[in-house]
Every structure is written in structure tokens, then in C-alpha cells.
Amino acid sequence: MADALSIESLAYRWPGQQHNTLTIDRLRLPAGSSLFVRGPSGSGKSTLLNLLAGVLVPTQGRIQVLDQPLSEQSGKVRDRFRADNIGYIFQQFNLLPYLSVIDNVMLPCRLSRRRHDKALSEASSLTDAAADRLTRLNIPEALWHQRVSALSVGQQQRVAAARALMGLPELVIADEPTSALDQDNVDNFMDVLTGQCQALGSALVFVSHDRHLARWFDQELELAPESRTQSGATS
Amino acid sequence: MNWIRLALASLWNRRTTALLTLGMVALSLSLLLTVDRVREDTRASFSNTLSGTDLIVGGRTGSLNLLLYSVFRIGNATNNISWESYADLRRNSAVDWTVPLSLGDSHRGYRVIGTTTDYFDHYQYGRNQSLSFQSGQPFDDVYDVVLGAEVAEVLDYQLGDELVVAHGLGTTSFENHDDKPFTVVGILEATGTPVDRSVHVPLEGITAMHVDWQQGVKLPGFEISADEAREMDLTPESVTAVLVGMKSRVQTFSFQRLINQYRAEPLSAIIPGATLQELWQLIGIAENALIAVSFMVVVTGLLGMVTVILAGLNERRREMAILRALGARPGHILGLLMLESGLYGVAGLLAGLLLHWGVIALASIWVQGTYGIQLTLALPSPTLLLVLAGFVGLAFLVGLLPGWKAYRQSLSDGLTATT
Ligand SMILES: Nc1ncnc2c1ncn2[C@@H]1O[C@H](COP(=O)(O)OP(=O)(O)O)[C@@H](O)[C@H]1O
Ligand SMILES: [Mg+2]
């Protein structure tokens, strides 16, 4: 099986800036394993995730996600690839406030045929598939048809994780999803997220400035401030 | 796809703003629809009022004026036709029939028309429809009266009821011909024309009412009772206008010329259709101005809608970033906003139509009563339907503006919108 991720001599520089925001010489993440990306604010963590998700293209170097050479593909192909293969979790406000909890969870299958079909291959309906994910992420059934605003921040983040896991994406990307949670919620969230990614076979790239979270992951990558010099990946 | 559902849910989430915006679009469209409907119905109503009459003859006056007071009961005659001239033109061999009209009195705001029974035989409206009676028959006696449908209904008259005619045309005239009451002998079917609002009496009745009057005032101490008047010669001295039917249409123009050059007294003869055209030309200017204003209001509505969407974009960066993360292309974001704009257009059109029909339904009773114009609840005219289709297309198109801005925004934000 292809690696979840492989990067070679990557550099990214935001237009109009003096220095590279981000440089990574070499990085490889096997399918289904997890990577913790750590670095202080401004070190380019979100920039990296945008590159992995195919929203940005590298200034130099090569990114391959699954078997796709993302850095060489058109925007349309990259967007389609993201819809089909990547589950994304933001720091906060992940959910569309005008859809119910369960409709939010089903959304990836509405925007991607592939994830729609995959969801239906493991459950008899999209609703059942969403129910499975919500159950895995410990969201009480009473909340499934609520408005998003009825949920606590911790619950919202778990719903976002449930959504990211809909339709069995090969890669889940999370951009500091715990920074708005209190400590108990962080542990709880980390347990279910990493546990379910493993159970469902999705690779996980997780970004945080909080070094204590490293223990949940297979690999770790540290981005230095103003990351001109770059440490490699360790395992 | 499910973009329509998303767009609708997103709009519903902002429903206060969305409904106000929709209201603005709907209101602007209903103005256009209503102005156009009133225009169409006014024309139809005027065109339907008289048919089968080849010429209208009156004292020398403007042709429009003659048409308005003789047929539409609008305005007043300045000159009459003497009975001799009338008798003379009736004798002309080219003339098939004549209907003399004598105007100037009223009953509780409804105009009284002195005429002959020929009126009920020859007056035609719409597509050559003749008058028919819903009850009773044409007048026979001097003091008989035949009511238009609306008069009978509004004033609740039945056959056999008596009524008194007021002198002059005011709604509340103090001078009544109350010594000579008339008896209702017939009620006409509704026609949707000014006939419905007319009170018809024999020419002799008009004369009888005025035998003891001079120069518009009642002669004091010189009263003639209804029965005494009946015995007198009640041939009128003059009539206000005459509807003329020719034996052959071909003779209309030469007879018209003859009347216009009539030597014994100055007369005017008009062809109703031709004069109606003059009226349209006159009204057309005002109509076009109204339509132009309505169009501008519709455009203003569209601009307002785009402004509302544009103003809301910044707050929706997060929404766009979520959609992008889920795989939406920037093109989808652009499409989503065009869809939203288009939905405003479609929903605005539907709401505008409903509003328009509501307004017409409410106003039609009053308009019918006040102006005698029958407003119809109908689909817009084919031309206007095309315009409306264009409007919906335009509503989608103007979505390009916020769509383009959101497109740029979502490209530069990527997945890291902060709001
Ligand atoms: N949209 C943007 N346009 C220009 N420069 C940006 C943009 N986003 C981030 N940057 C630059 O990249 C640097 C790294 O930002 P980011 O990747 O968000 O860091 P982190 O997520 O680690 O806090 C920032 O210091 C900023 O200068
Ligand atoms: Mg960040």
C-alpha cells in the first residue's frame, strides 16, 4: 500500500515574503499511522496542512499524498482529491450552523461520490453511517438532530472528528483541534480521535503547539519558529 | 448536487435579512406587475366599452372630449345638438340606426341617461355583445327607468321601486326632481362597462323633469305635476350626443365629413376606434413613464439584493472555509453565491406575483366601483413574462459579483479563515 504521505525538499514561501515560511527536507508517513506536528505559533503549521490538503502548492519540492503527486496537479484535481480522501478538522467552528449535527456529519458524502459510496458499503444508509461515526465519537443520540449551537465546544470538536471520518478517508488532518478544550476534554478527544483513526485505518496528521499531546502519535515532526532550519522526522 | 439545499439552509439561517431582501425584490416586482396589469386592463376596458357604433355625433367639441362624455361618462358636454339637426341626420339614407343620448342629471352619484328604446337594441360592447336584461324590460312610460347592474346592486333597487333624479351631476345635489319620481322597470345584466353605472330613462322623461325649470333653476310658483307634464309635448329641444350605425361601413367617412360640415349648426362626428387611438397616444406617454419608473425600481431591488449578499460575505468566510475543506472548489463557492442570488430572484418573483395578485384582488372592488375598470387576476402578458424570465436570468448573473469576491476570498483564505 502507498504511504499516506511523502515529502521531498519542500519549501513554501507566502507571496511577498522574504523568507520561506516552511521547509521540509524529507518526510514519510506510512498508511494508517499518525504524525504529530509541533511548533510555536507562526511556525507554519497551518501552512503545511494547507499544502497537504492541496489548497496551497509548494514553491519548491514535491508532496505526495497517498498515491497522488499533489504538487503536480491542477487545482480542480486537488480539490476533488481532498473531497474524496481527506477529512479535515479545524481549531474551532467546524460545523455549519444551519445544518443539524447529523447533517453536518453526512456533508462529506454529499460532496464526494467516492465517500458516499464508501459510506454505503459499510452501512445501509448515510444516516446509519453517520450514526456509527457519532457513536464512535461518543456523541449522545439525543444531540444528533440538535442545532450545532446546542453543543458544547468539546462536543462540537468530536462531531467534527466524526465528520472527518465519514466515508473512510485515507487521511485525517487536524489543525490544533484541542486548543479550545479544557484538559479533561483534551484527553477524551485525543483518545477517541486517535483510537478511531486507528480503528478505521485512516492516517492522521495532527498539529499543535502543545508538546504533551505527542504521546498519542506514532511519529513527530517539529517545526522551528521562522523555520529556516528544519529538524527531520523522528519516530 | 445538494448545493440548492445548502444555499437554502444557509439563507434560512440568515432569515431576517433574507426575508427583508426577498421582500424588497418581491415588492419591486409586484409594482411592475401591477402597473402593467392596470395598463392592460384599462386599455381592455376602454376598448370593450363600445362596439358596433360607426360614428358618434355631438355638438362642436374636441373629438376626445366627445368620446369621453358620450361613452365613458367622463367630463361634460359643452354643446348640444338641436332636435331638428338630430331628426335631419336620422333621415339620411346612409344611416341605419341612431341612439340619442341626453346627459346632465344624476342619481346618487350615478349618471342619468335620457335615450330611446333603440339604446337597448343597438348599443353593443365587447365583441359586439348586445345589452340584455337580468329582470324586467325596456322603459315604456315617461317615468320608467332601467338601471345598470351596478346601480341596482349597490343601491339595492328591485323592479317596482321608485327613485328620484337629482339635477346636475354632484353626488349630493340639493336640487332634486322629487316631484317626478321614476319607477324601476328593468335591470340590465352586468357588462363591465359604464353602462353598469348608468340610470336610463326615456328622453321624454328628461324633458318632463325640466318642464318647470329654466336656466337650471326651478321656476318658483310655476309647478307642473308629473301627470300634467305627461299630457304636454315632451319632444326634447336638444340631445347631447348621438350614436350612429351606418347601413354600410364604406359610407362612414363621407357621412362623417357631411356632419363636420353641417351648415345649420356646428357639429362633430367621430369614429370611436380612431379617437380611442388618440387617447392611447396621449395616455401612452404617462404609461411609459410609469413603466420606466417601475423598471428602475426593479433594478434598484436587484442592486439592493447584491449589496446585501456582498455585505454578508465577510461574516461567511468561515462557512466558505468549511466548504473548501470538504472539497468544494472555488468555482463551487462562486456557483453557490450565484445560486443564492438566483434564488432571491426566483423566490422574489413568486412572492412578487402573489403580492401582485393580492393587491389586484383587494383593489379590484374599489377600482371597479370608482373607475369602472375591471382588474383581472391573470398571468402577466407574454411580453412581460419574457421580461420576468430575463429578470430571473439577471438575478443569477448579478450573483457573479459577490460570487467573484467570495471566489477570491476563498482562494486567499484557503482553510485558515479566522472569522
Ligand atoms: N494567508 C496568508 N497570507 C500571507 N502570509 C501568511 C498567510 N497565512 C500565514 N502566513 C504567514 O505564514 C506564517 C505561518 O503561519 P501559519 O502557517 O498560520 O502558522 P501556525 O499555524 O503555525 O501558527 C505566518 O507568520 C504568516 O507570516
Ligand atoms: Mg495555525
mmCIF file with all atom_site columns, C-alpha atoms in Angstrom, chain B residues 215-302:
data_model
loop_
_atom_site.group_PDB
_atom_site.id
_atom_site.type_symbol
_atom_site.label_atom_id
_atom_site.label_alt_id
_atom_site.label_comp_id
_atom_site.label_asym_id
_atom_site.label_entity_id
_atom_site.label_seq_id
_atom_site.pdbx_PDB_ins_code
_atom_site.Cartn_x
_atom_site.Cartn_y
_atom_site.Cartn_z
_atom_site.occupancy
_atom_site.B_iso_or_equiv
_atom_site.pdbx_formal_charge
_atom_site.auth_seq_id
_atom_site.auth_comp_id
_atom_site.auth_asym_id
_atom_site.auth_atom_id
_atom_site.pdbx_PDB_model_num
ATOM 1  C CA . GLN B 1 215 ? -81.681  78.024 -16.934 1.00 0.00 ? 215 GLN B CA 1
ATOM 2  C CA . GLY B 1 216 ? -81.037  75.303 -14.412 1.00 0.00 ? 216 GLY B CA 1
ATOM 3  C CA . VAL B 1 217 ? -83.299  76.619 -11.680 1.00 0.00 ? 217 VAL B CA 1
ATOM 4  C CA . LYS B 1 218 ? -86.813  75.685 -10.756 1.00 0.00 ? 218 LYS B CA 1
ATOM 5  C CA . LEU B 1 219 ? -89.337  78.393 -11.579 1.00 0.00 ? 219 LEU B CA 1
ATOM 6  C CA . PRO B 1 220 ? -90.981  79.401 -8.317  1.00 0.00 ? 220 PRO B CA 1
ATOM 7  C CA . GLY B 1 221 ? -94.763  79.153 -8.175  1.00 0.00 ? 221 GLY B CA 1
ATOM 8  C CA . PHE B 1 222 ? -94.853  77.538 -11.571 1.00 0.00 ? 222 PHE B CA 1
ATOM 9  C CA . GLU B 1 223 ? -95.168  73.859 -10.788 1.00 0.00 ? 223 GLU B CA 1
ATOM 10 C CA . ILE B 1 224 ? -96.304  71.271 -13.261 1.00 0.00 ? 224 ILE B CA 1
ATOM 11 C CA . SER B 1 225 ? -97.193  67.893 -11.800 1.00 0.00 ? 225 SER B CA 1
ATOM 12 C CA . ALA B 1 226 ? -95.992  64.622 -13.231 1.00 0.00 ? 226 ALA B CA 1
ATOM 13 C CA . ASP B 1 227 ? -99.371  63.856 -14.715 1.00 0.00 ? 227 ASP B CA 1
ATOM 14 C CA . GLU B 1 228 ? -99.831  67.313 -16.210 1.00 0.00 ? 228 GLU B CA 1
ATOM 15 C CA . ALA B 1 229 ? -96.406  67.012 -17.787 1.00 0.00 ? 229 ALA B CA 1
ATOM 16 C CA . ARG B 1 230 ? -97.382  63.682 -19.311 1.00 0.00 ? 230 ARG B CA 1
ATOM 17 C CA . GLU B 1 231 ? -100.031 65.490 -21.386 1.00 0.00 ? 231 GLU B CA 1
ATOM 18 C CA . MET B 1 232 ? -97.607  68.031 -22.792 1.00 0.00 ? 232 MET B CA 1
ATOM 19 C CA . ASP B 1 233 ? -95.452  67.740 -25.888 1.00 0.00 ? 233 ASP B CA 1
ATOM 20 C CA . LEU B 1 234 ? -92.326  66.168 -24.473 1.00 0.00 ? 234 LEU B CA 1
ATOM 21 C CA . THR B 1 235 ? -90.164  66.242 -27.589 1.00 0.00 ? 235 THR B CA 1
ATOM 22 C CA . PRO B 1 236 ? -86.768  67.428 -26.352 1.00 0.00 ? 236 PRO B CA 1
ATOM 23 C CA . GLU B 1 237 ? -85.254  70.614 -27.698 1.00 0.00 ? 237 GLU B CA 1
ATOM 24 C CA . SER B 1 238 ? -81.857  69.020 -27.956 1.00 0.00 ? 238 SER B CA 1
ATOM 25 C CA . VAL B 1 239 ? -79.817  65.927 -27.212 1.00 0.00 ? 239 VAL B CA 1
ATOM 26 C CA . THR B 1 240 ? -76.204  65.674 -26.002 1.00 0.00 ? 240 THR B CA 1
ATOM 27 C CA . ALA B 1 241 ? -74.829  63.099 -28.402 1.00 0.00 ? 241 ALA B CA 1
ATOM 28 C CA . VAL B 1 242 ? -75.956  60.534 -30.921 1.00 0.00 ? 242 VAL B CA 1
ATOM 29 C CA . LEU B 1 243 ? -74.584  57.072 -31.593 1.00 0.00 ? 243 LEU B CA 1
ATOM 30 C CA . VAL B 1 244 ? -74.919  56.302 -35.283 1.00 0.00 ? 244 VAL B CA 1
ATOM 31 C CA . GLY B 1 245 ? -74.856  52.967 -37.145 1.00 0.00 ? 245 GLY B CA 1
ATOM 32 C CA . MET B 1 246 ? -74.357  53.182 -40.905 1.00 0.00 ? 246 MET B CA 1
ATOM 33 C CA . LYS B 1 247 ? -76.068  50.931 -43.425 1.00 0.00 ? 247 LYS B CA 1
ATOM 34 C CA . SER B 1 248 ? -72.636  50.291 -44.887 1.00 0.00 ? 248 SER B CA 1
ATOM 35 C CA . ARG B 1 249 ? -69.270  50.879 -43.244 1.00 0.00 ? 249 ARG B CA 1
ATOM 36 C CA . VAL B 1 250 ? -67.995  52.331 -46.503 1.00 0.00 ? 250 VAL B CA 1
ATOM 37 C CA . GLN B 1 251 ? -70.211  55.375 -46.042 1.00 0.00 ? 251 GLN B CA 1
ATOM 38 C CA . THR B 1 252 ? -68.806  56.224 -42.630 1.00 0.00 ? 252 THR B CA 1
ATOM 39 C CA . PHE B 1 253 ? -66.150  58.644 -43.835 1.00 0.00 ? 253 PHE B CA 1
ATOM 40 C CA . SER B 1 254 ? -68.318  60.575 -46.243 1.00 0.00 ? 254 SER B CA 1
ATOM 41 C CA . PHE B 1 255 ? -71.073  60.847 -43.666 1.00 0.00 ? 255 PHE B CA 1
ATOM 42 C CA . GLN B 1 256 ? -68.542  61.989 -41.084 1.00 0.00 ? 256 GLN B CA 1
ATOM 43 C CA . ARG B 1 257 ? -67.399  64.722 -43.477 1.00 0.00 ? 257 ARG B CA 1
ATOM 44 C CA . LEU B 1 258 ? -71.009  65.696 -44.071 1.00 0.00 ? 258 LEU B CA 1
ATOM 45 C CA . ILE B 1 259 ? -71.646  66.106 -40.333 1.00 0.00 ? 259 ILE B CA 1
ATOM 46 C CA . ASN B 1 260 ? -68.461  68.035 -39.741 1.00 0.00 ? 260 ASN B CA 1
ATOM 47 C CA . GLN B 1 261 ? -69.511  70.484 -42.466 1.00 0.00 ? 261 GLN B CA 1
ATOM 48 C CA . TYR B 1 262 ? -73.142  70.638 -41.381 1.00 0.00 ? 262 TYR B CA 1
ATOM 49 C CA . ARG B 1 263 ? -74.411  74.103 -42.092 1.00 0.00 ? 263 ARG B CA 1
ATOM 50 C CA . ALA B 1 264 ? -77.368  74.601 -39.744 1.00 0.00 ? 264 ALA B CA 1
ATOM 51 C CA . GLU B 1 265 ? -75.178  74.261 -36.620 1.00 0.00 ? 265 GLU B CA 1
ATOM 52 C CA . PRO B 1 266 ? -71.603  73.276 -35.820 1.00 0.00 ? 266 PRO B CA 1
ATOM 53 C CA . LEU B 1 267 ? -71.408  69.556 -35.151 1.00 0.00 ? 267 LEU B CA 1
ATOM 54 C CA . SER B 1 268 ? -68.663  66.983 -34.662 1.00 0.00 ? 268 SER B CA 1
ATOM 55 C CA . ALA B 1 269 ? -68.661  63.377 -35.750 1.00 0.00 ? 269 ALA B CA 1
ATOM 56 C CA . ILE B 1 270 ? -66.006  60.950 -34.600 1.00 0.00 ? 270 ILE B CA 1
ATOM 57 C CA . ILE B 1 271 ? -65.107  57.349 -35.335 1.00 0.00 ? 271 ILE B CA 1
ATOM 58 C CA . PRO B 1 272 ? -64.810  55.745 -31.862 1.00 0.00 ? 272 PRO B CA 1
ATOM 59 C CA . GLY B 1 273 ? -61.873  53.440 -32.724 1.00 0.00 ? 273 GLY B CA 1
ATOM 60 C CA . ALA B 1 274 ? -59.837  56.247 -34.276 1.00 0.00 ? 274 ALA B CA 1
ATOM 61 C CA . THR B 1 275 ? -60.440  58.550 -31.335 1.00 0.00 ? 275 THR B CA 1
ATOM 62 C CA . LEU B 1 276 ? -59.532  55.773 -28.930 1.00 0.00 ? 276 LEU B CA 1
ATOM 63 C CA . GLN B 1 277 ? -56.177  55.580 -30.726 1.00 0.00 ? 277 GLN B CA 1
ATOM 64 C CA . GLU B 1 278 ? -55.686  59.283 -29.995 1.00 0.00 ? 278 GLU B CA 1
ATOM 65 C CA . LEU B 1 279 ? -56.443  58.550 -26.378 1.00 0.00 ? 279 LEU B CA 1
ATOM 66 C CA . TRP B 1 280 ? -53.841  55.766 -26.294 1.00 0.00 ? 280 TRP B CA 1
ATOM 67 C CA . GLN B 1 281 ? -51.228  58.086 -27.714 1.00 0.00 ? 281 GLN B CA 1
ATOM 68 C CA . LEU B 1 282 ? -51.966  60.569 -25.008 1.00 0.00 ? 282 LEU B CA 1
ATOM 69 C CA . ILE B 1 283 ? -52.065  58.008 -22.229 1.00 0.00 ? 283 ILE B CA 1
ATOM 70 C CA . GLY B 1 284 ? -49.065  56.180 -23.679 1.00 0.00 ? 284 GLY B CA 1
ATOM 71 C CA . ILE B 1 285 ? -46.724  58.925 -22.516 1.00 0.00 ? 285 ILE B CA 1
ATOM 72 C CA . ALA B 1 286 ? -47.836  58.614 -18.928 1.00 0.00 ? 286 ALA B CA 1
ATOM 73 C CA . GLU B 1 287 ? -47.873  54.832 -19.161 1.00 0.00 ? 287 GLU B CA 1
ATOM 74 C CA . ASN B 1 288 ? -44.326  54.699 -20.458 1.00 0.00 ? 288 ASN B CA 1
ATOM 75 C CA . ALA B 1 289 ? -43.153  56.949 -17.678 1.00 0.00 ? 289 ALA B CA 1
ATOM 76 C CA . LEU B 1 290 ? -44.786  54.679 -15.112 1.00 0.00 ? 290 LEU B CA 1
ATOM 77 C CA . ILE B 1 291 ? -43.325  51.554 -16.676 1.00 0.00 ? 291 ILE B CA 1
ATOM 78 C CA . ALA B 1 292 ? -39.882  53.174 -16.793 1.00 0.00 ? 292 ALA B CA 1
ATOM 79 C CA . VAL B 1 293 ? -40.102  54.055 -13.116 1.00 0.00 ? 293 VAL B CA 1
ATOM 80 C CA . SER B 1 294 ? -41.224  50.508 -12.304 1.00 0.00 ? 294 SER B CA 1
ATOM 81 C CA . PHE B 1 295 ? -38.249  49.102 -14.199 1.00 0.00 ? 295 PHE B CA 1
ATOM 82 C CA . MET B 1 296 ? -35.913  51.354 -12.277 1.00 0.00 ? 296 MET B CA 1
ATOM 83 C CA . VAL B 1 297 ? -37.449  50.160 -9.032  1.00 0.00 ? 297 VAL B CA 1
ATOM 84 C CA . VAL B 1 298 ? -36.852  46.560 -10.099 1.00 0.00 ? 298 VAL B CA 1
ATOM 85 C CA . VAL B 1 299 ? -33.224  47.350 -10.935 1.00 0.00 ? 299 VAL B CA 1
ATOM 86 C CA . THR B 1 300 ? -32.875  49.088 -7.579  1.00 0.00 ? 300 THR B CA 1
ATOM 87 C CA . GLY B 1 301 ? -34.233  45.947 -5.944  1.00 0.00 ? 301 GLY B CA 1
ATOM 88 C CA . LEU B 1 302 ? -31.606  43.843 -7.711  1.00 0.00 ? 302 LEU B CA 1
#
